[in-house]
Amino acid sequence: MSVRHLIYVAMMWLCTPAMAIIDGTEADTEAFRSYVSIRAISPFPSQNGKEINACGGTLIAPNWVLTANHCRPAYEAVLNGGEPVFVGVNLGVDGLFEKKLRVVDYILAPAKLGHERVDAALLELEADATLYGAQIAHIFDGDLAVGTATTTVGLGQGHEGDPLLFYSSKVTETSLCNSPRVDYDDLHDFCVGIPGSTQRAGYGDSGGPLFVLGGVDGDDYLIAGIVKGGVKANATGIEETENIRYTDVNKLRDWISATTGCDLKSGDETAQIDGTLVCEGMMPDMPLVNTYWKITSIFGKDVVVVNNRREPHIIFRSGEGNGLVATVGCNKISAGFAQDGDTLKIEAVASTKMACVEPLANAEQDLLKLLDRVVKFEIDHEKLVLVDADGVILANLEAVHFQ
């Protein structure tokens, strides 16, 4: 464990008024299988090397955890060569995790110039956490108006075997969190609390989830925020109010999608196939044959639709006597082809004889040269490249789906 990590854990321990969510109630773990825990070893001799929860998090994609930027001392060793960092997934009723997965990378959320930091980070796991019973949290896509009912869950700095706790609260006025003693930006943050209540998140709950009930039947816990921190009540920073700052997860949707490669669509929560979140690494490759391949470039030159002509494309048709049809928007080109694994041989090329105007004439000549030179193809999900004998990419194509 690094010196900075030791200091971080020690500061959390000394400042923490409770070992878990303050005045919380034991949670039904079945309802919160998206909750994860960033694990650390206590630096104190009295703890005898016990493992604690350094920060909370939420499974937001099969192998990605959403947590707080300010929890970085708990996971930065991933990139600086320190001790491995693990997160516990699928917490059971006995307080034990089904699996502890190693963190292999992390990405910090970008902030807009002139605004406070976006207190969010994504941790990449070594494996798909859903294989161990964890569940992916859907993102709340609604209005976080003052009075919206919320649920916070967490372990505080709990040891293994400590139960997951929760408490109910509500979205409250921005003014209660927008203190000069803390960073708060209503561009991407919101405030939660219960005036006069003693229930609140503990320090070890940083990065953990705030849920709002929703979904088709209105009984699914949808993630709305991640714990940014309390609001300091005085200049020393020791005492804090009952109000907690949260990062708005819905404002992170595009960044999460781009980073994880998973399609998080607003409105229907996620794009799914048979109930599974669609992510790039899980999407099957389109077949070469019987797919409409739109030509996007040949010999490094962009190929586009000209004067409302037909879209440049190639279709490899299977069946008796494999054949292809292609065009750049002028003549119809046909040919035979033979496929063996990833090798491709084009033969008996024929074309109609209509005169083509520029730039179609040059594009069509490039297409004919391409068909003569291609010997191999590569498909990555919905992208197709055609390659020559030297491994040079001749053309780029994209699969098009028709309704």
mmCIF file of C-alpha atoms in Angstrom:
data_model
loop_
_atom_site.group_PDB
_atom_site.id
_atom_site.type_symbol
_atom_site.label_atom_id
_atom_site.label_comp_id
_atom_site.label_asym_id
_atom_site.label_seq_id
_atom_site.Cartn_x
_atom_site.Cartn_y
_atom_site.Cartn_z
ATOM 1 C CA MET A 1 0.000 0.000 0.000
ATOM 2 C CA SER A 2 1.424 3.435 -0.959
ATOM 3 C CA VAL A 3 2.156 6.165 1.612
ATOM 4 C CA ARG A 4 -0.518 8.331 0.045
ATOM 5 C CA HIS A 5 -3.028 5.489 0.298
ATOM 6 C CA LEU A 6 -2.128 4.952 3.976
ATOM 7 C CA ILE A 7 -2.632 8.638 4.715
ATOM 8 C CA TYR A 8 -5.930 8.587 2.848
ATOM 9 C CA VAL A 9 -7.277 5.611 4.781
ATOM 10 C CA ALA A 10 -6.009 7.015 8.084
ATOM 11 C CA MET A 11 -7.712 10.352 7.480
ATOM 12 C CA MET A 12 -10.975 8.632 6.630
ATOM 13 C CA TRP A 13 -10.723 6.513 9.770
ATOM 14 C CA LEU A 14 -9.991 9.430 12.112
ATOM 15 C CA CYS A 15 -12.697 11.638 10.652
ATOM 16 C CA THR A 16 -15.405 9.049 10.305
ATOM 17 C CA PRO A 17 -18.201 9.497 12.872
ATOM 18 C CA ALA A 18 -19.524 5.979 12.194
ATOM 19 C CA MET A 19 -18.391 2.741 10.644
ATOM 20 C CA ALA A 20 -21.241 2.719 8.121
ATOM 21 C CA ILE A 21 -24.178 4.813 6.989
ATOM 22 C CA ILE A 22 -25.222 6.774 10.058
ATOM 23 C CA ASP A 23 -28.489 5.512 11.564
ATOM 24 C CA GLY A 24 -29.079 3.359 8.500
ATOM 25 C CA THR A 25 -31.227 0.239 8.212
ATOM 26 C CA GLU A 26 -30.029 -3.131 6.944
ATOM 27 C CA ALA A 27 -30.759 -3.375 3.215
ATOM 28 C CA ASP A 28 -32.186 -6.212 1.146
ATOM 29 C CA THR A 29 -29.068 -7.122 -0.836
ATOM 30 C CA GLU A 30 -31.229 -8.774 -3.506
ATOM 31 C CA ALA A 31 -32.453 -5.310 -4.515
ATOM 32 C CA PHE A 32 -28.957 -3.797 -4.715
ATOM 33 C CA ARG A 33 -26.821 -6.287 -6.612
ATOM 34 C CA SER A 34 -25.332 -3.412 -8.616
ATOM 35 C CA TYR A 35 -23.551 -2.122 -5.497
ATOM 36 C CA VAL A 36 -19.791 -2.779 -5.381
ATOM 37 C CA SER A 37 -17.086 -2.046 -2.843
ATOM 38 C CA ILE A 38 -13.522 -0.837 -3.477
ATOM 39 C CA ARG A 39 -11.507 -2.889 -1.003
ATOM 40 C CA ALA A 40 -8.427 -1.894 1.035
ATOM 41 C CA ILE A 41 -6.422 -3.264 3.958
ATOM 42 C CA SER A 42 -6.644 -1.271 7.181
ATOM 43 C CA PRO A 43 -3.252 0.289 8.072
ATOM 44 C CA PHE A 44 -3.936 0.171 11.823
ATOM 45 C CA PRO A 45 -2.288 -2.590 13.924
ATOM 46 C CA SER A 46 -5.426 -2.855 16.048
ATOM 47 C CA GLN A 47 -7.316 -4.000 12.951
ATOM 48 C CA ASN A 48 -4.920 -6.926 12.412
ATOM 49 C CA GLY A 49 -4.799 -6.432 8.641
ATOM 50 C CA LYS A 50 -8.559 -6.543 8.246
ATOM 51 C CA GLU A 51 -10.032 -5.580 4.922
ATOM 52 C CA ILE A 52 -12.231 -2.484 4.798
ATOM 53 C CA ASN A 53 -14.394 -0.660 2.296
ATOM 54 C CA ALA A 54 -12.417 2.334 0.981
ATOM 55 C CA CYS A 55 -15.215 3.632 -1.275
ATOM 56 C CA GLY A 56 -18.460 2.459 -2.794
ATOM 57 C CA GLY A 57 -19.367 2.115 -6.439
ATOM 58 C CA THR A 58 -21.978 0.861 -8.880
ATOM 59 C CA LEU A 59 -21.751 -1.698 -11.672
ATOM 60 C CA ILE A 60 -22.736 0.372 -14.712
ATOM 61 C CA ALA A 61 -21.625 -2.067 -17.452
ATOM 62 C CA PRO A 62 -20.505 -5.725 -17.396
ATOM 63 C CA ASN A 63 -16.906 -4.905 -16.447
ATOM 64 C CA TRP A 64 -17.115 -1.214 -15.482
ATOM 65 C CA VAL A 65 -17.732 0.385 -12.089
ATOM 66 C CA LEU A 66 -18.890 3.966 -11.600
ATOM 67 C CA THR A 67 -17.428 5.687 -8.537
ATOM 68 C CA ALA A 68 -16.080 9.065 -7.409
ATOM 69 C CA ASN A 69 -13.044 10.933 -8.701
ATOM 70 C CA HIS A 70 -12.087 11.888 -5.141
ATOM 71 C CA CYS A 71 -11.781 8.176 -4.277
ATOM 72 C CA ARG A 72 -8.708 8.064 -6.521
ATOM 73 C CA PRO A 73 -6.244 7.356 -3.669
ATOM 74 C CA ALA A 74 -8.093 4.060 -3.237
ATOM 75 C CA TYR A 75 -7.555 2.924 -6.829
ATOM 76 C CA GLU A 76 -4.695 4.978 -8.311
ATOM 77 C CA ALA A 77 -2.225 2.141 -7.655
ATOM 78 C CA VAL A 78 -3.749 0.514 -10.738
ATOM 79 C CA LEU A 79 -1.681 2.856 -12.914
ATOM 80 C CA ASN A 80 1.320 3.677 -10.713
ATOM 81 C CA GLY A 81 2.535 0.118 -10.191
ATOM 82 C CA GLY A 82 1.382 -0.327 -6.600
ATOM 83 C CA GLU A 83 -0.495 -3.192 -5.011
ATOM 84 C CA PRO A 84 -3.409 -4.625 -7.011
ATOM 85 C CA VAL A 85 -6.800 -3.033 -6.357
ATOM 86 C CA PHE A 86 -9.904 -5.194 -6.033
ATOM 87 C CA VAL A 87 -13.615 -4.522 -5.852
ATOM 88 C CA GLY A 88 -16.141 -6.818 -4.225
ATOM 89 C CA VAL A 89 -19.207 -7.633 -6.319
ATOM 90 C CA ASN A 90 -22.574 -9.226 -5.509
ATOM 91 C CA LEU A 91 -22.725 -8.656 -1.757
ATOM 92 C CA GLY A 92 -24.638 -11.420 0.012
ATOM 93 C CA VAL A 93 -26.874 -11.401 3.075
ATOM 94 C CA ASP A 94 -23.883 -12.674 5.065
ATOM 95 C CA GLY A 95 -21.904 -9.523 4.212
ATOM 96 C CA LEU A 96 -19.511 -11.454 1.959
ATOM 97 C CA PHE A 97 -18.922 -10.888 -1.754
ATOM 98 C CA GLU A 98 -19.422 -13.522 -4.390
ATOM 99 C CA LYS A 99 -16.206 -12.402 -6.086
ATOM 100 C CA LYS A 100 -13.419 -9.846 -5.806
ATOM 101 C CA LEU A 101 -12.325 -8.612 -9.204
ATOM 102 C CA ARG A 102 -9.107 -6.757 -9.940
ATOM 103 C CA VAL A 103 -9.271 -3.228 -11.348
ATOM 104 C CA VAL A 104 -7.132 -2.967 -14.496
ATOM 105 C CA ASP A 105 -7.688 0.680 -15.501
ATOM 106 C CA TYR A 106 -9.556 3.832 -14.535
ATOM 107 C CA ILE A 107 -10.843 6.874 -16.429
ATOM 108 C CA LEU A 108 -11.707 10.202 -14.760
ATOM 109 C CA ALA A 109 -14.716 12.177 -15.946
ATOM 110 C CA PRO A 110 -13.818 15.383 -17.832
ATOM 111 C CA ALA A 111 -14.968 18.777 -16.561
ATOM 112 C CA LYS A 112 -16.016 21.818 -18.566
ATOM 113 C CA LEU A 113 -13.787 24.873 -18.375
ATOM 114 C CA GLY A 114 -14.950 27.329 -15.760
ATOM 115 C CA HIS A 115 -16.893 24.725 -13.787
ATOM 116 C CA GLU A 116 -16.174 22.626 -10.708
ATOM 117 C CA ARG A 117 -14.771 19.117 -11.147
ATOM 118 C CA VAL A 118 -17.079 16.326 -12.194
ATOM 119 C CA ASP A 119 -16.597 13.962 -9.270
ATOM 120 C CA ALA A 120 -16.883 10.687 -11.177
ATOM 121 C CA ALA A 121 -14.613 7.921 -12.434
ATOM 122 C CA LEU A 122 -14.979 4.616 -14.247
ATOM 123 C CA LEU A 123 -12.997 1.583 -13.113
ATOM 124 C CA GLU A 124 -12.416 -1.209 -15.619
ATOM 125 C CA LEU A 125 -12.567 -4.701 -14.138
ATOM 126 C CA GLU A 126 -10.636 -7.773 -15.219
ATOM 127 C CA ALA A 127 -13.834 -9.715 -15.940
ATOM 128 C CA ASP A 128 -17.592 -9.477 -16.429
ATOM 129 C CA ALA A 129 -19.054 -9.032 -12.937
ATOM 130 C CA THR A 130 -22.464 -10.319 -14.027
ATOM 131 C CA LEU A 131 -20.912 -13.780 -14.311
ATOM 132 C CA TYR A 132 -20.776 -13.720 -10.496
ATOM 133 C CA GLY A 133 -24.371 -12.633 -9.910
ATOM 134 C CA ALA A 134 -23.842 -8.863 -9.918
ATOM 135 C CA GLN A 135 -26.420 -6.772 -11.768
ATOM 136 C CA ILE A 136 -25.971 -3.702 -13.945
ATOM 137 C CA ALA A 137 -27.705 -0.572 -12.665
ATOM 138 C CA HIS A 138 -29.955 1.311 -15.067
ATOM 139 C CA ILE A 139 -29.700 5.092 -15.116
ATOM 140 C CA PHE A 140 -32.594 7.224 -13.864
ATOM 141 C CA ASP A 141 -33.855 9.379 -16.718
ATOM 142 C CA GLY A 142 -36.232 11.730 -14.951
ATOM 143 C CA ASP A 143 -36.555 15.060 -13.247
ATOM 144 C CA LEU A 144 -34.596 15.316 -10.001
ATOM 145 C CA ALA A 145 -36.958 17.970 -8.679
ATOM 146 C CA VAL A 146 -36.900 19.075 -5.054
ATOM 147 C CA GLY A 147 -38.808 16.470 -3.076
ATOM 148 C CA THR A 148 -37.932 13.478 -5.277
ATOM 149 C CA ALA A 149 -37.650 10.396 -3.040
ATOM 150 C CA THR A 150 -34.194 8.788 -3.000
ATOM 151 C CA THR A 151 -32.404 5.833 -1.393
ATOM 152 C CA THR A 152 -28.719 5.757 -0.439
ATOM 153 C CA VAL A 153 -26.928 2.470 0.246
ATOM 154 C CA GLY A 154 -23.436 1.824 1.505
ATOM 155 C CA LEU A 155 -21.009 0.003 3.779
ATOM 156 C CA GLY A 156 -19.210 2.990 5.261
ATOM 157 C CA GLN A 157 -15.789 1.601 6.190
ATOM 158 C CA GLY A 158 -17.310 -1.779 6.904
ATOM 159 C CA HIS A 159 -15.307 -4.961 7.276
ATOM 160 C CA GLU A 160 -16.105 -8.190 5.507
ATOM 161 C CA GLY A 161 -19.288 -9.561 6.988
ATOM 162 C CA ASP A 162 -20.795 -6.149 7.754
ATOM 163 C CA PRO A 163 -24.253 -5.697 6.218
ATOM 164 C CA LEU A 164 -25.212 -3.244 3.511
ATOM 165 C CA LEU A 165 -27.199 -0.350 5.000
ATOM 166 C CA PHE A 166 -29.617 2.136 3.494
ATOM 167 C CA TYR A 167 -31.661 5.182 4.381
ATOM 168 C CA SER A 168 -34.418 7.086 2.623
ATOM 169 C CA SER A 169 -34.074 10.772 1.817
ATOM 170 C CA LYS A 170 -35.119 13.277 -0.819
ATOM 171 C CA VAL A 171 -33.715 15.787 -3.276
ATOM 172 C CA THR A 172 -33.508 19.159 -1.578
ATOM 173 C CA GLU A 173 -32.695 22.765 -2.469
ATOM 174 C CA THR A 174 -29.399 23.493 -4.230
ATOM 175 C CA SER A 175 -28.718 26.307 -1.759
ATOM 176 C CA LEU A 176 -28.269 23.767 1.044
ATOM 177 C CA CYS A 177 -25.272 22.205 -0.736
ATOM 178 C CA ASN A 178 -23.784 25.162 -2.599
ATOM 179 C CA SER A 179 -21.466 26.152 0.246
ATOM 180 C CA PRO A 180 -18.229 28.131 -0.257
ATOM 181 C CA ARG A 181 -16.483 25.452 1.823
ATOM 182 C CA VAL A 182 -17.108 22.673 -0.721
ATOM 183 C CA ASP A 183 -17.125 22.278 -4.489
ATOM 184 C CA TYR A 184 -20.633 22.144 -5.930
ATOM 185 C CA ASP A 185 -21.829 22.882 -9.461
ATOM 186 C CA ASP A 186 -25.500 22.672 -10.372
ATOM 187 C CA LEU A 187 -24.431 21.954 -13.964
ATOM 188 C CA HIS A 188 -23.779 18.366 -12.879
ATOM 189 C CA ASP A 189 -24.445 18.112 -9.124
ATOM 190 C CA PHE A 190 -27.551 17.998 -6.947
ATOM 191 C CA CYS A 191 -28.345 18.058 -3.234
ATOM 192 C CA VAL A 192 -29.985 15.400 -1.041
ATOM 193 C CA GLY A 193 -30.932 15.415 2.620
ATOM 194 C CA ILE A 194 -33.617 15.373 5.279
ATOM 195 C CA PRO A 195 -33.685 18.596 7.328
ATOM 196 C CA GLY A 196 -33.080 17.814 10.983
ATOM 197 C CA SER A 197 -32.343 14.139 10.376
ATOM 198 C CA THR A 198 -29.332 12.298 11.764
ATOM 199 C CA GLN A 199 -29.287 9.877 8.812
ATOM 200 C CA ARG A 200 -26.513 10.519 6.319
ATOM 201 C CA ALA A 201 -23.727 8.839 4.376
ATOM 202 C CA GLY A 202 -20.478 8.059 6.170
ATOM 203 C CA TYR A 203 -17.050 8.886 4.762
ATOM 204 C CA GLY A 204 -16.451 5.389 3.418
ATOM 205 C CA ASP A 205 -19.641 5.732 1.390
ATOM 206 C CA SER A 206 -17.995 8.148 -1.065
ATOM 207 C CA GLY A 207 -18.532 7.077 -4.661
ATOM 208 C CA GLY A 208 -21.506 4.935 -3.699
ATOM 209 C CA PRO A 209 -24.906 5.072 -5.390
ATOM 210 C CA LEU A 210 -28.062 7.065 -4.793
ATOM 211 C CA PHE A 211 -31.139 5.328 -6.210
ATOM 212 C CA VAL A 212 -34.575 6.461 -7.365
ATOM 213 C CA LEU A 213 -37.429 4.012 -7.858
ATOM 214 C CA GLY A 214 -38.587 3.689 -11.467
ATOM 215 C CA GLY A 215 -38.638 1.311 -14.397
ATOM 216 C CA VAL A 216 -41.605 -0.361 -16.080
ATOM 217 C CA ASP A 217 -43.301 -1.393 -12.839
ATOM 218 C CA GLY A 218 -41.921 1.470 -10.773
ATOM 219 C CA ASP A 219 -40.094 -0.839 -8.380
ATOM 220 C CA ASP A 220 -36.593 -0.944 -9.887
ATOM 221 C CA TYR A 221 -33.775 0.948 -8.190
ATOM 222 C CA LEU A 222 -32.308 3.236 -10.879
ATOM 223 C CA ILE A 223 -29.028 5.023 -10.177
ATOM 224 C CA ALA A 224 -29.444 8.809 -10.051
ATOM 225 C CA GLY A 225 -26.285 9.969 -8.299
ATOM 226 C CA ILE A 226 -22.950 9.054 -6.753
ATOM 227 C CA VAL A 227 -21.815 10.368 -3.377
ATOM 228 C CA LYS A 228 -19.621 13.424 -3.771
ATOM 229 C CA GLY A 229 -19.536 14.329 -0.076
ATOM 230 C CA GLY A 230 -21.164 16.169 2.797
ATOM 231 C CA VAL A 231 -21.474 19.905 3.313
ATOM 232 C CA LYS A 232 -19.111 21.402 5.873
ATOM 233 C CA ALA A 233 -20.874 23.336 8.613
ATOM 234 C CA ASN A 234 -17.826 25.242 9.828
ATOM 235 C CA ALA A 235 -14.385 26.359 8.751
ATOM 236 C CA THR A 236 -12.585 23.437 10.403
ATOM 237 C CA GLY A 237 -14.387 20.965 8.142
ATOM 238 C CA ILE A 238 -14.939 18.548 11.033
ATOM 239 C CA GLU A 239 -18.684 18.979 11.430
ATOM 240 C CA GLU A 240 -20.970 18.439 8.474
ATOM 241 C CA THR A 241 -24.647 19.049 7.851
ATOM 242 C CA GLU A 242 -27.206 16.394 6.981
ATOM 243 C CA ASN A 243 -27.047 17.435 3.313
ATOM 244 C CA ILE A 244 -24.996 15.374 0.857
ATOM 245 C CA ARG A 245 -23.711 16.469 -2.550
ATOM 246 C CA TYR A 246 -24.210 14.038 -5.428
ATOM 247 C CA THR A 247 -22.941 13.883 -9.000
ATOM 248 C CA ASP A 248 -25.864 13.559 -11.441
ATOM 249 C CA VAL A 249 -25.326 10.257 -13.280
ATOM 250 C CA ASN A 250 -27.745 11.136 -16.080
ATOM 251 C CA LYS A 251 -25.394 14.000 -17.008
ATOM 252 C CA LEU A 252 -22.638 11.372 -17.427
ATOM 253 C CA ARG A 253 -24.587 9.092 -19.771
ATOM 254 C CA ASP A 254 -22.742 10.019 -22.995
ATOM 255 C CA TRP A 255 -19.331 9.808 -21.305
ATOM 256 C CA ILE A 256 -20.173 6.411 -19.798
ATOM 257 C CA SER A 257 -21.345 5.099 -23.178
ATOM 258 C CA ALA A 258 -18.219 6.365 -24.962
ATOM 259 C CA THR A 259 -15.855 4.961 -22.315
ATOM 260 C CA THR A 260 -17.468 1.571 -21.765
ATOM 261 C CA GLY A 261 -18.616 1.001 -25.355
ATOM 262 C CA CYS A 262 -22.091 0.201 -24.022
ATOM 263 C CA ASP A 263 -25.249 1.680 -25.488
ATOM 264 C CA LEU A 264 -27.020 3.556 -22.671
ATOM 265 C CA LYS A 265 -30.035 5.020 -24.417
ATOM 266 C CA SER A 266 -31.989 7.750 -22.712
ATOM 267 C CA GLY A 267 -35.659 6.918 -22.275
ATOM 268 C CA ASP A 268 -35.564 3.128 -22.422
ATOM 269 C CA GLU A 269 -32.569 3.032 -20.022
ATOM 270 C CA THR A 270 -30.478 0.611 -22.067
ATOM 271 C CA ALA A 271 -30.247 -1.036 -25.429
ATOM 272 C CA GLN A 272 -30.589 -4.744 -24.794
ATOM 273 C CA ILE A 273 -30.529 -8.056 -26.617
ATOM 274 C CA ASP A 274 -32.376 -10.788 -24.711
ATOM 275 C CA GLY A 275 -32.170 -8.658 -21.569
ATOM 276 C CA THR A 276 -28.405 -8.100 -21.848
ATOM 277 C CA LEU A 277 -26.826 -4.650 -22.154
ATOM 278 C CA VAL A 278 -25.334 -4.211 -25.619
ATOM 279 C CA CYS A 279 -21.626 -3.368 -25.496
ATOM 280 C CA GLU A 280 -19.038 -3.293 -28.263
ATOM 281 C CA GLY A 281 -17.081 -6.218 -26.906
ATOM 282 C CA MET A 282 -20.240 -8.320 -26.804
ATOM 283 C CA MET A 283 -21.666 -7.477 -30.217
ATOM 284 C CA PRO A 284 -21.334 -10.256 -32.790
ATOM 285 C CA ASP A 285 -19.560 -9.627 -36.081
ATOM 286 C CA MET A 286 -21.837 -9.121 -39.051
ATOM 287 C CA PRO A 287 -21.517 -11.852 -41.694
ATOM 288 C CA LEU A 288 -19.775 -11.048 -44.958
ATOM 289 C CA VAL A 289 -22.609 -12.489 -47.035
ATOM 290 C CA ASN A 290 -26.167 -11.193 -47.233
ATOM 291 C CA THR A 291 -25.217 -7.936 -45.494
ATOM 292 C CA TYR A 292 -25.593 -4.534 -47.123
ATOM 293 C CA TRP A 293 -22.119 -2.999 -46.891
ATOM 294 C CA LYS A 294 -22.009 0.763 -47.445
ATOM 295 C CA ILE A 295 -18.697 1.829 -48.996
ATOM 296 C CA THR A 296 -17.172 4.702 -47.018
ATOM 297 C CA SER A 297 -13.696 4.858 -48.588
ATOM 298 C CA ILE A 298 -11.594 3.297 -51.377
ATOM 299 C CA PHE A 299 -7.809 3.730 -51.527
ATOM 300 C CA GLY A 300 -8.058 6.250 -48.663
ATOM 301 C CA LYS A 301 -10.514 8.482 -50.517
ATOM 302 C CA ASP A 302 -13.989 9.140 -49.108
ATOM 303 C CA VAL A 303 -16.850 7.717 -51.150
ATOM 304 C CA VAL A 304 -20.159 9.585 -50.847
ATOM 305 C CA VAL A 305 -23.569 9.771 -52.485
ATOM 306 C CA VAL A 306 -23.458 12.084 -55.540
ATOM 307 C CA ASN A 307 -26.430 13.986 -56.973
ATOM 308 C CA ASN A 308 -29.025 11.769 -55.272
ATOM 309 C CA ARG A 309 -27.667 8.676 -57.048
ATOM 310 C CA ARG A 310 -27.666 5.277 -55.402
ATOM 311 C CA GLU A 311 -25.589 4.913 -52.253
ATOM 312 C CA PRO A 312 -22.162 3.304 -52.865
ATOM 313 C CA HIS A 313 -22.385 -0.273 -51.593
ATOM 314 C CA ILE A 314 -21.488 -3.952 -52.052
ATOM 315 C CA ILE A 315 -23.658 -6.985 -51.291
ATOM 316 C CA PHE A 316 -22.100 -10.456 -51.239
ATOM 317 C CA ARG A 317 -24.968 -12.877 -51.915
ATOM 318 C CA SER A 318 -24.830 -16.491 -50.830
ATOM 319 C CA GLY A 319 -26.515 -19.400 -52.535
ATOM 320 C CA GLU A 320 -25.895 -21.400 -55.647
ATOM 321 C CA GLY A 321 -23.055 -19.666 -57.446
ATOM 322 C CA ASN A 322 -21.958 -16.936 -55.011
ATOM 323 C CA GLY A 323 -22.214 -13.513 -56.576
ATOM 324 C CA LEU A 324 -21.826 -9.899 -55.584
ATOM 325 C CA VAL A 325 -23.457 -6.691 -56.764
ATOM 326 C CA ALA A 326 -21.880 -3.289 -56.266
ATOM 327 C CA THR A 327 -22.099 0.326 -57.345
ATOM 328 C CA VAL A 328 -20.762 3.764 -56.513
ATOM 329 C CA GLY A 329 -23.925 5.342 -57.916
ATOM 330 C CA CYS A 330 -23.449 4.868 -61.653
ATOM 331 C CA ASN A 331 -23.177 1.428 -63.280
ATOM 332 C CA LYS A 332 -24.253 -1.831 -61.704
ATOM 333 C CA ILE A 333 -21.237 -4.088 -61.209
ATOM 334 C CA SER A 334 -21.571 -7.838 -60.705
ATOM 335 C CA ALA A 335 -19.019 -10.579 -60.094
ATOM 336 C CA GLY A 336 -18.493 -14.020 -58.683
ATOM 337 C CA PHE A 337 -16.608 -14.552 -55.440
ATOM 338 C CA ALA A 338 -15.102 -17.354 -53.407
ATOM 339 C CA GLN A 339 -14.641 -17.123 -49.635
ATOM 340 C CA ASP A 340 -12.448 -19.406 -47.545
ATOM 341 C CA GLY A 341 -12.113 -18.212 -43.953
ATOM 342 C CA ASP A 342 -10.931 -14.626 -44.233
ATOM 343 C CA THR A 343 -9.618 -14.957 -47.789
ATOM 344 C CA LEU A 344 -11.651 -13.577 -50.663
ATOM 345 C CA LYS A 345 -11.298 -14.022 -54.414
ATOM 346 C CA ILE A 346 -13.297 -11.903 -56.859
ATOM 347 C CA GLU A 347 -13.703 -13.145 -60.431
ATOM 348 C CA ALA A 348 -15.695 -12.626 -63.633
ATOM 349 C CA VAL A 349 -16.348 -8.938 -63.023
ATOM 350 C CA ALA A 350 -18.987 -7.423 -65.317
ATOM 351 C CA SER A 351 -20.606 -4.003 -65.553
ATOM 352 C CA THR A 352 -23.361 -2.144 -67.323
ATOM 353 C CA LYS A 353 -22.090 0.440 -69.823
ATOM 354 C CA MET A 354 -23.737 3.692 -68.811
ATOM 355 C CA ALA A 355 -21.506 6.774 -69.158
ATOM 356 C CA CYS A 356 -20.554 8.206 -65.761
ATOM 357 C CA VAL A 357 -19.886 11.872 -64.977
ATOM 358 C CA GLU A 358 -17.250 12.970 -62.508
ATOM 359 C CA PRO A 359 -16.638 12.270 -59.694
ATOM 360 C CA LEU A 360 -18.535 9.018 -60.256
ATOM 361 C CA ALA A 361 -16.326 7.980 -63.172
ATOM 362 C CA ASN A 362 -13.148 8.002 -61.045
ATOM 363 C CA ALA A 363 -14.904 6.380 -58.090
ATOM 364 C CA GLU A 364 -16.155 3.573 -60.325
ATOM 365 C CA GLN A 365 -12.671 2.939 -61.720
ATOM 366 C CA ASP A 366 -11.383 2.732 -58.131
ATOM 367 C CA LEU A 367 -14.109 0.195 -57.322
ATOM 368 C CA LEU A 368 -13.121 -1.992 -60.301
ATOM 369 C CA LYS A 369 -9.431 -1.828 -59.303
ATOM 370 C CA LEU A 370 -10.414 -2.692 -55.724
ATOM 371 C CA LEU A 371 -12.280 -5.826 -56.817
ATOM 372 C CA ASP A 372 -9.266 -6.916 -58.843
ATOM 373 C CA ARG A 373 -6.796 -6.494 -55.948
ATOM 374 C CA VAL A 374 -8.663 -7.696 -52.866
ATOM 375 C CA VAL A 375 -7.514 -11.040 -51.393
ATOM 376 C CA LYS A 376 -8.639 -10.804 -47.767
ATOM 377 C CA PHE A 377 -11.254 -9.217 -45.540
ATOM 378 C CA GLU A 378 -11.592 -8.361 -41.845
ATOM 379 C CA ILE A 379 -14.833 -7.718 -39.943
ATOM 380 C CA ASP A 380 -15.044 -5.965 -36.570
ATOM 381 C CA HIS A 381 -18.680 -5.942 -35.453
ATOM 382 C CA GLU A 382 -20.257 -3.744 -38.144
ATOM 383 C CA LYS A 383 -17.061 -2.614 -39.895
ATOM 384 C CA LEU A 384 -15.582 -4.360 -42.938
ATOM 385 C CA VAL A 385 -12.167 -3.739 -44.463
ATOM 386 C CA LEU A 386 -10.914 -5.220 -47.738
ATOM 387 C CA VAL A 387 -7.181 -5.950 -47.877
ATOM 388 C CA ASP A 388 -4.639 -6.681 -50.634
ATOM 389 C CA ALA A 389 -1.872 -9.309 -50.746
ATOM 390 C CA ASP A 390 0.529 -7.011 -48.853
ATOM 391 C CA GLY A 391 -1.926 -6.396 -46.016
ATOM 392 C CA VAL A 392 -2.755 -2.871 -47.189
ATOM 393 C CA ILE A 393 -6.327 -1.760 -46.514
ATOM 394 C CA LEU A 394 -8.010 -1.023 -49.830
ATOM 395 C CA ALA A 395 -11.491 -0.058 -48.674
ATOM 396 C CA ASN A 396 -13.610 0.585 -45.590
ATOM 397 C CA LEU A 397 -17.282 -0.370 -45.420
ATOM 398 C CA GLU A 398 -20.052 -0.261 -42.819
ATOM 399 C CA ALA A 399 -23.044 -2.550 -42.330
ATOM 400 C CA VAL A 400 -26.444 -0.919 -42.815
ATOM 401 C CA HIS A 401 -29.597 -2.245 -41.188
ATOM 402 C CA PHE A 402 -32.944 -1.765 -42.892
ATOM 403 C CA GLN A 403 -36.266 -1.678 -41.048
#
